[in-house]
């Protein structure tokens, strides 16, 4: 029989299981539920209260001195939570943790057609070409994929449904964030999910940060960032601005205005780590530091708020007297419930969490007349190493070259031809196809040009330098720069 140990917390919470890797541990069902609901509430507070600070503090940090969390009109859909929401709905409906990628495409087409930006906006158009995940998130195919913050802000749910299981959380997380990102961005996913999963069984921030560090590839920039920020915070315990300046000096690599700085996982991941350290276990202080560190501040406040929400629990957050209305108002998603609340969203998280615990070998049982979840805990570790972009491109070229040629020469319809042309451009097969099949290539290029939104993202919504590379190849392949149409605004 596996040994199970319990720990009575000084705060008075009864029978919270002590987490040790490889050990089956019990956590009372009411405490687990409190932590999951607290994590989600902390996430939405950080996200929505952080919107007014988003992209405001770039060259210099913010100066928010007073902050009282509040959602007087309830929560509403923002991309920090409303990408995960349709996934969660489908996971619950189908009783499936890892939705197959074609099914994820269907989820996007049915539910997510507006209120998206950057990598999500780009890859949503690729889906209309018949390109499914994870190809939509590969670096060679999506110019946002290697740095976009979606690796961080589409991650909280997977940690919340994987209590004490950081590797499981990371594995689920990268499955869903690979829809739009790759490389360093998926290292950020693993960092965030491991920290959230770990926070269910410890409030020791050093252990939580250790879990985040263990979850990323030792070769990654994210691993160096975690180590650097922790060191700078230790050296400047009473001067968070010094830590912010040191972070900016080392990791603001593109002048500050470039999207790789503003919307990238590096500075924002550093800001999230710094907020967790500087917040010193206090929810309000942590979220306020996330605002002040700046850059894409709402996302950093959401991630750090989720971790503190798990640690503190829903009952604690609700007891603070903050003005929070129990509503989750849909402003951006299609064919979704119109009566969602923060509570009902939490109900969904609980249902999927229970399914995930069982799938990982755990169970729900009764101990001394009390409902408990029995969880097989895990040590954090790097689930997916850092990808080599050139090797990945070569592998994709080998995998898709036959499909590309078939699509160009005998494509059954305009979409198949357009898909083949786009992949040929991205994977450097276009010159060969143009030379080998000039007439069919011309037809494929014409088909691709007919997808006006794809053309818009290629020529106007693809960041430097990867976007420029695709644009140059597109022009060489025979596409012409279209007139700009701001349909996404």
XYZ file of N, CA and C in Angstrom, residues 130-352:
669
model
N -7.514 25.448 -44.367
C -7.453 24.012 -44.146
C -6.201 23.576 -43.424
N -5.519 24.504 -42.769
C -4.330 24.185 -41.985
C -4.755 24.022 -40.539
N -4.538 22.841 -39.988
C -4.952 22.531 -38.620
C -3.771 22.659 -37.654
N -4.083 22.813 -36.357
C -3.034 22.699 -35.343
C -2.463 21.272 -35.356
N -1.218 21.088 -34.916
C -0.317 22.111 -34.396
C 0.432 22.888 -35.471
N 0.154 22.587 -36.771
C 0.853 23.279 -37.848
C 0.597 24.780 -37.795
N -0.590 25.178 -37.334
C -0.915 26.602 -37.225
C -0.011 27.334 -36.240
N 0.650 26.581 -35.345
C 1.521 27.194 -34.354
C 2.998 26.919 -34.583
N 3.364 26.361 -35.724
C 4.766 26.090 -35.982
C 5.488 27.365 -36.420
N 6.717 27.480 -36.014
C 7.489 28.692 -36.260
C 7.619 28.979 -37.748
N 7.789 27.956 -38.558
C 7.963 28.166 -39.996
C 6.692 28.655 -40.673
N 5.538 28.407 -40.051
C 4.244 28.672 -40.688
C 3.558 29.900 -40.114
N 3.798 30.185 -38.848
C 3.168 31.318 -38.161
C 4.274 32.223 -37.618
N 4.426 33.428 -38.152
C 5.561 34.277 -37.768
C 5.515 34.809 -36.338
N 4.396 34.623 -35.650
C 4.304 35.023 -34.245
C 4.725 33.910 -33.296
N 4.846 32.705 -33.797
C 4.824 31.520 -32.952
C 5.983 31.408 -31.976
N 7.146 31.953 -32.306
C 8.312 31.698 -31.457
C 8.399 32.618 -30.250
N 7.524 33.627 -30.169
C 7.635 34.543 -29.029
C 6.304 34.952 -28.416
N 5.204 34.697 -29.062
C 3.929 35.270 -28.651
C 3.498 34.833 -27.259
N 2.898 35.752 -26.534
C 2.544 35.553 -25.132
C 1.397 34.562 -24.937
N 0.787 34.096 -26.015
C -0.241 33.059 -25.881
C 0.297 31.835 -25.159
N 1.605 31.616 -25.234
C 2.194 30.524 -24.479
C 1.992 30.667 -22.989
N 1.799 31.896 -22.532
C 1.565 32.146 -21.109
C 0.086 32.344 -20.814
N -0.635 33.115 -21.627
C -1.985 33.485 -21.215
C -3.060 32.473 -21.617
N -2.680 31.412 -22.324
C -3.622 30.318 -22.547
C -3.139 29.111 -21.744
N -2.697 29.356 -20.528
C -2.089 28.276 -19.748
C -2.726 28.050 -18.382
N -3.356 29.053 -17.807
C -3.777 28.929 -16.413
C -4.732 27.760 -16.167
N -5.676 27.550 -17.059
C -6.666 26.499 -16.866
C -6.029 25.134 -16.692
N -4.965 24.870 -17.431
C -4.366 23.531 -17.428
C -3.642 23.253 -16.111
N -3.135 24.300 -15.473
C -2.602 24.135 -14.122
C -3.710 23.949 -13.105
N -4.805 24.675 -13.286
C -5.919 24.580 -12.331
C -6.568 23.204 -12.348
N -6.589 22.527 -13.489
C -7.237 21.213 -13.549
C -6.256 20.083 -13.258
N -5.019 20.420 -12.884
C -3.983 19.401 -12.641
C -3.326 19.599 -11.282
N -4.093 19.630 -10.203
C -3.516 19.913 -8.888
C -2.463 18.879 -8.485
N -1.270 19.372 -8.125
C -0.201 18.496 -7.699
C 0.425 17.683 -8.815
N 0.050 17.962 -10.065
C 0.530 17.186 -11.219
C 1.161 18.118 -12.254
N 2.329 18.688 -11.948
C 2.908 19.697 -12.838
C 3.275 19.174 -14.223
N 3.683 17.913 -14.333
C 4.011 17.391 -15.665
C 2.743 17.202 -16.491
N 1.698 16.723 -15.841
C 0.416 16.597 -16.541
C -0.089 17.962 -16.982
N 0.021 18.946 -16.095
C -0.405 20.308 -16.435
C 0.358 20.828 -17.643
N 1.672 20.618 -17.657
C 2.495 21.095 -18.770
C 2.145 20.365 -20.060
N 1.897 19.068 -19.955
C 1.572 18.280 -21.149
C 0.247 18.747 -21.758
N -0.738 18.987 -20.917
C -2.014 19.502 -21.416
C -1.825 20.911 -21.968
N -1.064 21.711 -21.246
C -0.857 23.095 -21.656
C -0.241 23.214 -23.030
N 0.837 22.482 -23.282
C 1.489 22.625 -24.586
C 0.623 22.040 -25.708
N -0.227 21.069 -25.375
C -1.157 20.569 -26.392
C -2.029 21.708 -26.905
N -2.521 22.538 -25.990
C -3.416 23.624 -26.392
C -2.670 24.868 -26.862
N -1.535 25.193 -26.288
C -0.848 26.400 -26.769
C -0.118 26.159 -28.082
N 0.153 24.893 -28.434
C 0.740 24.618 -29.750
C -0.204 24.993 -30.883
N -1.434 25.288 -30.571
C -2.348 25.797 -31.591
C -1.794 27.069 -32.207
N -1.070 27.874 -31.400
C -0.612 29.172 -31.912
C 0.849 29.488 -31.641
N 1.544 28.706 -30.818
C 2.937 29.042 -30.486
C 3.816 27.803 -30.457
N 5.124 28.070 -30.350
C 6.122 27.011 -30.396
C 7.384 27.526 -29.708
N 8.390 26.701 -29.609
C 9.692 27.144 -29.135
C 9.677 27.705 -27.730
N 10.288 28.879 -27.562
C 10.362 29.517 -26.252
C 8.976 29.755 -25.651
N 8.011 30.033 -26.505
C 6.673 30.319 -25.989
C 6.078 29.106 -25.288
N 6.370 27.891 -25.772
C 5.841 26.710 -25.093
C 6.645 26.381 -23.840
N 7.860 26.882 -23.743
C 8.575 26.759 -22.476
C 7.873 27.598 -21.409
N 7.370 28.768 -21.817
C 6.616 29.610 -20.898
C 5.341 28.912 -20.432
N 4.679 28.200 -21.350
C 3.500 27.415 -20.972
C 3.835 26.439 -19.857
N 4.916 25.705 -20.050
C 5.294 24.684 -19.077
C 5.658 25.311 -17.733
N 6.324 26.463 -17.767
C 6.659 27.172 -16.531
C 5.399 27.550 -15.765
N 4.446 28.187 -16.455
C 3.243 28.649 -15.784
C 2.425 27.484 -15.236
N 2.238 26.456 -16.039
C 1.396 25.350 -15.601
C 2.018 24.588 -14.443
N 3.332 24.423 -14.465
C 3.989 23.737 -13.350
C 3.853 24.538 -12.068
N 3.964 25.859 -12.139
C 3.854 26.678 -10.938
C 2.442 26.628 -10.373
N 1.431 26.716 -11.231
C 0.046 26.681 -10.752
C -0.263 25.326 -10.128
N 0.124 24.242 -10.798
C -0.143 22.908 -10.270
C 0.550 22.698 -8.927
N 1.741 23.234 -8.795
C 2.513 23.076 -7.557
C 1.902 23.873 -6.411
N 1.293 25.015 -6.720
C 0.756 25.900 -5.682
C -0.391 25.275 -4.900
N -0.968 24.186 -5.387
C -2.037 23.527 -4.646
C -1.539 22.910 -3.350
N -0.252 22.590 -3.283
C 0.254 21.859 -2.133
C 1.374 22.571 -1.396
N 1.654 23.797 -1.753
C 2.625 24.584 -0.995
C 2.370 26.057 -1.233
N 2.598 26.851 -0.201
C 2.551 28.308 -0.354
C 3.957 28.893 -0.403
N 4.967 28.019 -0.358
C 6.367 28.448 -0.392
C 6.712 28.882 -1.813
N 6.876 30.198 -2.002
C 7.096 30.706 -3.340
C 8.391 30.207 -3.950
N 9.392 29.940 -3.130
C 10.645 29.403 -3.663
C 10.399 28.037 -4.299
N 9.595 27.206 -3.660
C 9.289 25.890 -4.217
C 8.457 26.012 -5.486
N 7.556 26.970 -5.505
C 6.736 27.194 -6.698
C 7.607 27.659 -7.862
N 8.524 28.567 -7.593
C 9.434 29.033 -8.636
C 10.400 27.940 -9.053
N 10.829 27.112 -8.116
C 11.668 25.959 -8.467
C 10.941 25.052 -9.461
N 9.655 24.857 -9.227
C 8.865 24.018 -10.135
C 8.809 24.628 -11.528
N 8.618 25.949 -11.593
C 8.611 26.616 -12.888
C 9.922 26.464 -13.615
N 11.026 26.596 -12.883
C 12.354 26.455 -13.496
C 12.589 25.027 -13.975
N 12.164 24.046 -13.172
C 12.370 22.650 -13.539
C 11.579 22.268 -14.781
N 10.487 22.984 -15.047
C 9.602 22.629 -16.153
C 10.089 23.110 -17.507
N 11.075 23.998 -17.536
C 11.547 24.525 -18.819
C 12.886 23.912 -19.182
N 13.157 23.863 -20.460
C 14.410 23.323 -20.973
C 15.579 24.135 -20.422
N 16.602 23.452 -19.943
C 17.756 24.150 -19.361
C 18.475 25.019 -20.377
N 18.250 24.785 -21.679
C 18.892 25.595 -22.722
C 18.095 26.842 -23.060
N 16.900 26.956 -22.512
C 16.003 28.023 -22.948
C 16.317 29.356 -22.283
N 15.928 30.413 -22.960
C 16.036 31.750 -22.375
C 15.155 31.868 -21.144
N 14.016 31.180 -21.148
C 13.132 31.245 -19.991
C 13.816 30.743 -18.728
N 14.636 29.705 -18.849
C 15.345 29.202 -17.670
C 16.303 30.275 -17.135
N 17.016 30.966 -18.025
C 17.951 32.017 -17.593
C 17.192 33.178 -16.964
N 16.026 33.497 -17.524
C 15.231 34.604 -16.994
C 14.798 34.313 -15.556
N 14.298 33.110 -15.317
C 13.870 32.763 -13.965
C 15.028 32.922 -12.984
N 16.194 32.405 -13.360
C 17.361 32.488 -12.474
C 17.793 33.935 -12.261
N 17.811 34.718 -13.337
C 18.245 36.113 -13.233
C 17.311 36.925 -12.339
N 16.012 36.815 -12.588
C 15.056 37.613 -11.820
C 15.108 37.235 -10.341
N 15.234 35.973 -10.052
C 15.336 35.563 -8.650
C 16.597 36.130 -8.002
N 17.683 36.121 -8.743
C 18.929 36.666 -8.201
C 18.825 38.170 -7.998
N 18.280 38.891 -8.981
C 18.162 40.349 -8.852
C 17.229 40.721 -7.704
N 16.171 39.947 -7.531
C 15.245 40.234 -6.423
C 15.919 39.999 -5.079
N 16.763 38.980 -4.991
C 17.497 38.743 -3.741
C 18.474 39.877 -3.462
N 19.097 40.389 -4.500
C 20.079 41.451 -4.334
C 19.434 42.804 -4.047
N 18.166 42.958 -4.416
C 17.451 44.228 -4.233
C 16.123 43.978 -3.534
N 16.145 43.467 -2.313
C 14.901 43.044 -1.665
C 13.922 44.178 -1.401
N 14.412 45.387 -1.335
C 13.537 46.528 -1.036
C 13.427 47.500 -2.206
N 13.821 47.044 -3.388
C 13.819 47.936 -4.549
C 13.402 47.158 -5.797
N 12.095 46.986 -5.957
C 11.605 46.252 -7.115
C 11.925 46.963 -8.422
N 12.052 48.303 -8.360
C 12.384 49.043 -9.577
C 13.764 48.664 -10.108
N 14.688 48.366 -9.210
C 16.017 47.931 -9.642
C 15.920 46.606 -10.384
N 15.102 45.697 -9.879
C 14.903 44.413 -10.560
C 14.272 44.626 -11.924
N 13.321 45.534 -11.996
C 12.681 45.821 -13.281
C 13.686 46.418 -14.268
N 14.543 47.319 -13.803
C 15.538 47.937 -14.681
C 16.542 46.899 -15.182
N 16.984 46.037 -14.307
C 17.930 44.993 -14.705
C 17.284 44.043 -15.716
N 16.010 43.755 -15.515
C 15.274 42.915 -16.460
C 15.205 43.581 -17.819
N 14.850 44.845 -17.837
C 14.754 45.593 -19.090
C 16.106 45.677 -19.778
N 17.162 45.954 -19.019
C 18.486 46.107 -19.607
C 18.949 44.837 -20.315
N 18.640 43.688 -19.725
C 19.155 42.441 -20.292
C 18.220 41.823 -21.323
N 16.906 41.961 -21.123
C 15.978 41.192 -21.954
C 15.082 42.034 -22.857
N 15.189 43.341 -22.796
C 14.514 44.184 -23.793
C 15.460 44.270 -24.990
N 15.325 43.342 -25.911
C 16.334 43.126 -26.946
C 16.044 43.844 -28.256
N 14.844 44.432 -28.400
C 14.462 44.947 -29.704
C 13.986 46.400 -29.641
N 14.459 47.138 -28.668
C 14.161 48.561 -28.604
C 12.911 48.931 -27.844
N 12.144 47.970 -27.415
C 10.973 48.258 -26.588
C 9.677 48.373 -27.354
N 9.698 48.927 -28.556
C 8.472 49.087 -29.322
C 8.150 47.863 -30.172
N 9.139 47.023 -30.393
C 8.954 45.818 -31.189
C 8.020 44.850 -30.452
N 7.185 44.145 -31.219
C 6.242 43.210 -30.606
C 6.943 42.099 -29.848
N 8.184 41.773 -30.251
C 8.892 40.707 -29.537
C 9.209 41.117 -28.106
N 9.316 42.412 -27.856
C 9.451 42.898 -26.488
C 8.089 42.993 -25.807
N 7.170 43.691 -26.415
C 5.892 43.994 -25.772
C 5.031 42.741 -25.585
N 4.986 41.910 -26.614
C 4.069 40.780 -26.647
C 4.794 39.444 -26.485
N 6.088 39.515 -26.160
C 6.879 38.303 -26.069
C 6.855 37.681 -24.682
N 7.174 36.384 -24.623
C 7.144 35.675 -23.355
C 8.305 36.050 -22.439
N 9.374 36.638 -22.970
C 10.559 36.856 -22.150
C 10.350 37.953 -21.112
N 10.076 39.160 -21.532
C 9.865 40.256 -20.580
C 8.623 40.020 -19.730
N 7.598 39.476 -20.342
C 6.374 39.244 -19.586
C 6.500 38.058 -18.642
N 7.215 37.032 -19.055
C 7.502 35.943 -18.138
C 8.333 36.423 -16.966
N 9.324 37.267 -17.250
C 10.144 37.847 -16.179
C 9.290 38.671 -15.233
N 8.357 39.433 -15.772
C 7.489 40.266 -14.944
C 6.601 39.421 -14.036
N 6.117 38.307 -14.549
C 5.281 37.420 -13.745
C 6.079 36.829 -12.593
N 7.285 36.357 -12.889
C 8.156 35.813 -11.838
C 8.465 36.890 -10.803
N 8.794 38.085 -11.267
C 9.131 39.175 -10.344
C 7.947 39.544 -9.463
N 6.741 39.571 -10.038
C 5.555 39.902 -9.245
C 5.336 38.870 -8.147
N 5.555 37.609 -8.466
C 5.396 36.557 -7.463
C 6.392 36.709 -6.320
N 7.610 37.128 -6.657
C 8.629 37.316 -5.617
C 8.332 38.572 -4.801
N 8.127 39.675 -5.498
C 7.942 40.959 -4.818
C 6.620 41.028 -4.056
N 5.643 40.239 -4.474
C 4.363 40.234 -3.778
C 4.420 39.587 -2.417
N 5.441 38.774 -2.184
C 5.679 38.192 -0.857
C 4.443 37.482 -0.295
N 3.724 36.782 -1.160
C 2.590 35.987 -0.709
C 1.301 36.747 -0.500
N 1.288 38.040 -0.783
C 0.096 38.864 -0.625
C -0.570 39.023 -1.988
N -1.869 38.709 -2.068
C -2.549 38.751 -3.360
C -2.523 40.140 -3.977
N -2.968 41.137 -3.239
C -3.068 42.493 -3.785
C -1.699 43.018 -4.179
N -0.735 42.807 -3.327
C 0.615 43.297 -3.608
C 1.201 42.613 -4.843
N 0.952 41.320 -4.994
C 1.459 40.578 -6.152
C 0.877 41.122 -7.442
N -0.441 41.268 -7.477
C -1.093 41.748 -8.690
C -0.669 43.184 -9.001
N -0.542 44.018 -7.973
C -0.099 45.405 -8.190
C 1.307 45.444 -8.771
N 2.185 44.575 -8.304
C 3.532 44.518 -8.883
C 3.481 44.085 -10.348
N 2.578 43.171 -10.679
C 2.443 42.767 -12.082
C 2.018 43.948 -12.941
N 1.109 44.791 -12.426
C 0.742 46.009 -13.155
C 1.976 46.875 -13.380
N 2.727 47.115 -12.316
C 3.816 48.081 -12.364
C 5.013 47.611 -13.173
N 5.244 46.315 -13.221
C 6.345 45.843 -14.056
C 6.065 46.114 -15.524
N 4.798 46.153 -15.894
C 4.431 46.677 -17.200
C 4.402 45.664 -18.324
N 4.689 46.196 -19.535
C 4.558 45.451 -20.768
C 3.121 44.930 -20.903
N 2.907 43.656 -21.178
C 1.536 43.162 -21.367
C 0.953 42.812 -19.994
N 0.727 43.854 -19.202
C 0.561 43.713 -17.751
C -0.649 42.896 -17.341
N -1.740 42.971 -18.087
C -2.931 42.223 -17.672
C -2.677 40.719 -17.679
N -1.911 40.250 -18.655
C -1.618 38.826 -18.725
C -0.728 38.385 -17.571
N 0.224 39.221 -17.206
C 1.121 38.877 -16.104
C 0.385 38.905 -14.767
N -0.555 39.835 -14.642
C -1.370 39.894 -13.429
C -2.318 38.699 -13.360
N -2.800 38.242 -14.504
C -3.687 37.074 -14.514
C -2.943 35.823 -14.067
N -1.744 35.616 -14.598
C -0.977 34.428 -14.239
C -0.560 34.424 -12.783
N -0.016 35.540 -12.327
C 0.399 35.616 -10.923
C -0.820 35.612 -10.005
N -1.925 36.229 -10.456
C -3.148 36.217 -9.664
C -3.724 34.827 -9.526
N -3.595 34.016 -10.579
C -4.079 32.636 -10.495
C -3.295 31.848 -9.451
N -1.987 32.031 -9.415
C -1.157 31.311 -8.444
C -1.504 31.733 -7.027
N -1.615 33.034 -6.788
C -1.979 33.498 -5.439
C -3.408 33.106 -5.090
N -4.283 33.051 -6.105
C -5.649 32.614 -5.855
C -5.718 31.164 -5.421
N -4.886 30.323 -6.022
C -4.818 28.924 -5.589
C -4.318 28.839 -4.154
N -3.268 29.580 -3.856
C -2.692 29.543 -2.503
C -3.707 30.032 -1.468
N -4.356 31.153 -1.744
C -5.254 31.765 -0.762
C -6.622 31.095 -0.718
N -7.126 30.688 -1.875
C -8.439 30.077 -1.937
C -9.561 31.073 -2.146
N -10.657 30.576 -2.671
C -11.797 31.425 -2.996
C -12.421 32.065 -1.763
N -12.542 31.280 -0.685
C -13.175 31.825 0.513
C -12.406 33.026 1.040
N -11.091 32.937 1.010
C -10.282 34.069 1.460
C -10.499 35.278 0.558
N -10.439 35.088 -0.738
C -10.606 36.220 -1.657
C -11.985 36.851 -1.487
N -13.007 36.009 -1.349
C -14.366 36.534 -1.206
C -14.576 37.221 0.141
N -13.756 36.898 1.121
C -13.924 37.474 2.458
C -13.312 38.867 2.595
N -12.642 39.344 1.541
C -11.920 40.603 1.642
C -12.803 41.837 1.489
N -14.068 41.628 1.165
C -14.981 42.760 1.019
C -14.874 43.455 -0.324
N -14.197 42.835 -1.290
C -14.070 43.439 -2.616
C -15.406 43.363 -3.346
N -15.663 44.336 -4.193
C -16.920 44.410 -4.938
C -16.809 43.535 -6.188
N -17.256 42.304 -6.080
C -17.135 41.337 -7.176
C -18.509 40.753 -7.460
N -19.010 40.993 -8.641
C -20.302 40.453 -9.064
C -20.092 39.090 -9.702
N -20.947 38.152 -9.377
C -20.815 36.780 -9.883
C -21.402 36.676 -11.281
N -20.605 37.116 -12.235
C -21.042 37.076 -13.633
C -19.814 36.893 -14.516
N -19.967 36.141 -15.607
C -18.930 36.017 -16.623
C -19.608 36.310 -17.957
N -19.555 37.566 -18.333
C -20.350 38.079 -19.448
C -19.637 37.855 -20.779
N -20.360 37.274 -21.727
C -19.775 37.013 -23.038
C -19.837 38.254 -23.921
N -18.684 38.709 -24.365
C -18.618 39.866 -25.260
C -17.923 39.532 -26.577
N -17.446 38.280 -26.736
C -16.571 38.038 -27.877
C -16.660 36.649 -28.491
N -17.383 35.715 -27.900
C -17.372 34.351 -28.399
C -18.736 33.963 -28.953
N -18.714 33.147 -29.987
C -19.933 32.758 -30.690
C -20.455 31.423 -30.163
N -21.772 31.289 -30.112
C -22.438 30.017 -29.784
C -21.939 29.425 -28.470
N -21.882 30.276 -27.452
C -21.488 29.849 -26.112
C -22.598 30.244 -25.134
N -22.588 29.698 -23.918
C -23.632 30.069 -22.955
C -23.660 31.573 -22.703
N -24.868 32.110 -22.627
C -25.034 33.536 -22.381
C -25.321 33.840 -20.912
N -25.373 32.795 -20.107
C -25.693 32.996 -18.694
C -24.560 32.503 -17.784
N -23.325 32.484 -18.300
C -22.196 32.007 -17.505
C -21.919 32.961 -16.352
N -21.496 32.400 -15.234
C -21.079 33.185 -14.077
C -19.688 32.715 -13.665
N -19.061 33.462 -12.769
C -17.779 33.012 -12.235
C -17.970 31.673 -11.532
N -19.091 31.516 -10.858
C -19.385 30.258 -10.165
C -19.581 29.109 -11.143
N -20.348 29.319 -12.203
C -20.599 28.219 -13.146
C -19.341 27.864 -13.925
N -18.490 28.859 -14.189
C -17.194 28.580 -14.816
C -16.374 27.690 -13.876
N -16.409 28.002 -12.586
C -15.723 27.175 -11.601
C -16.281 25.766 -11.553
N -17.597 25.626 -11.728
C -18.206 24.296 -11.780
C -17.603 23.479 -12.925
N -17.418 24.124 -14.059
C -16.833 23.425 -15.207
C -15.393 22.995 -14.895
N -14.635 23.897 -14.285
C -13.267 23.554 -13.914
C -13.245 22.349 -12.977
N -14.159 22.324 -12.022
C -14.202 21.206 -11.082
C -14.514 19.895 -11.791
N -15.453 19.908 -12.720
C -15.829 18.684 -13.426
C -14.653 18.144 -14.240
N -13.954 19.035 -14.936
C -12.825 18.587 -15.764
C -11.644 18.182 -14.887
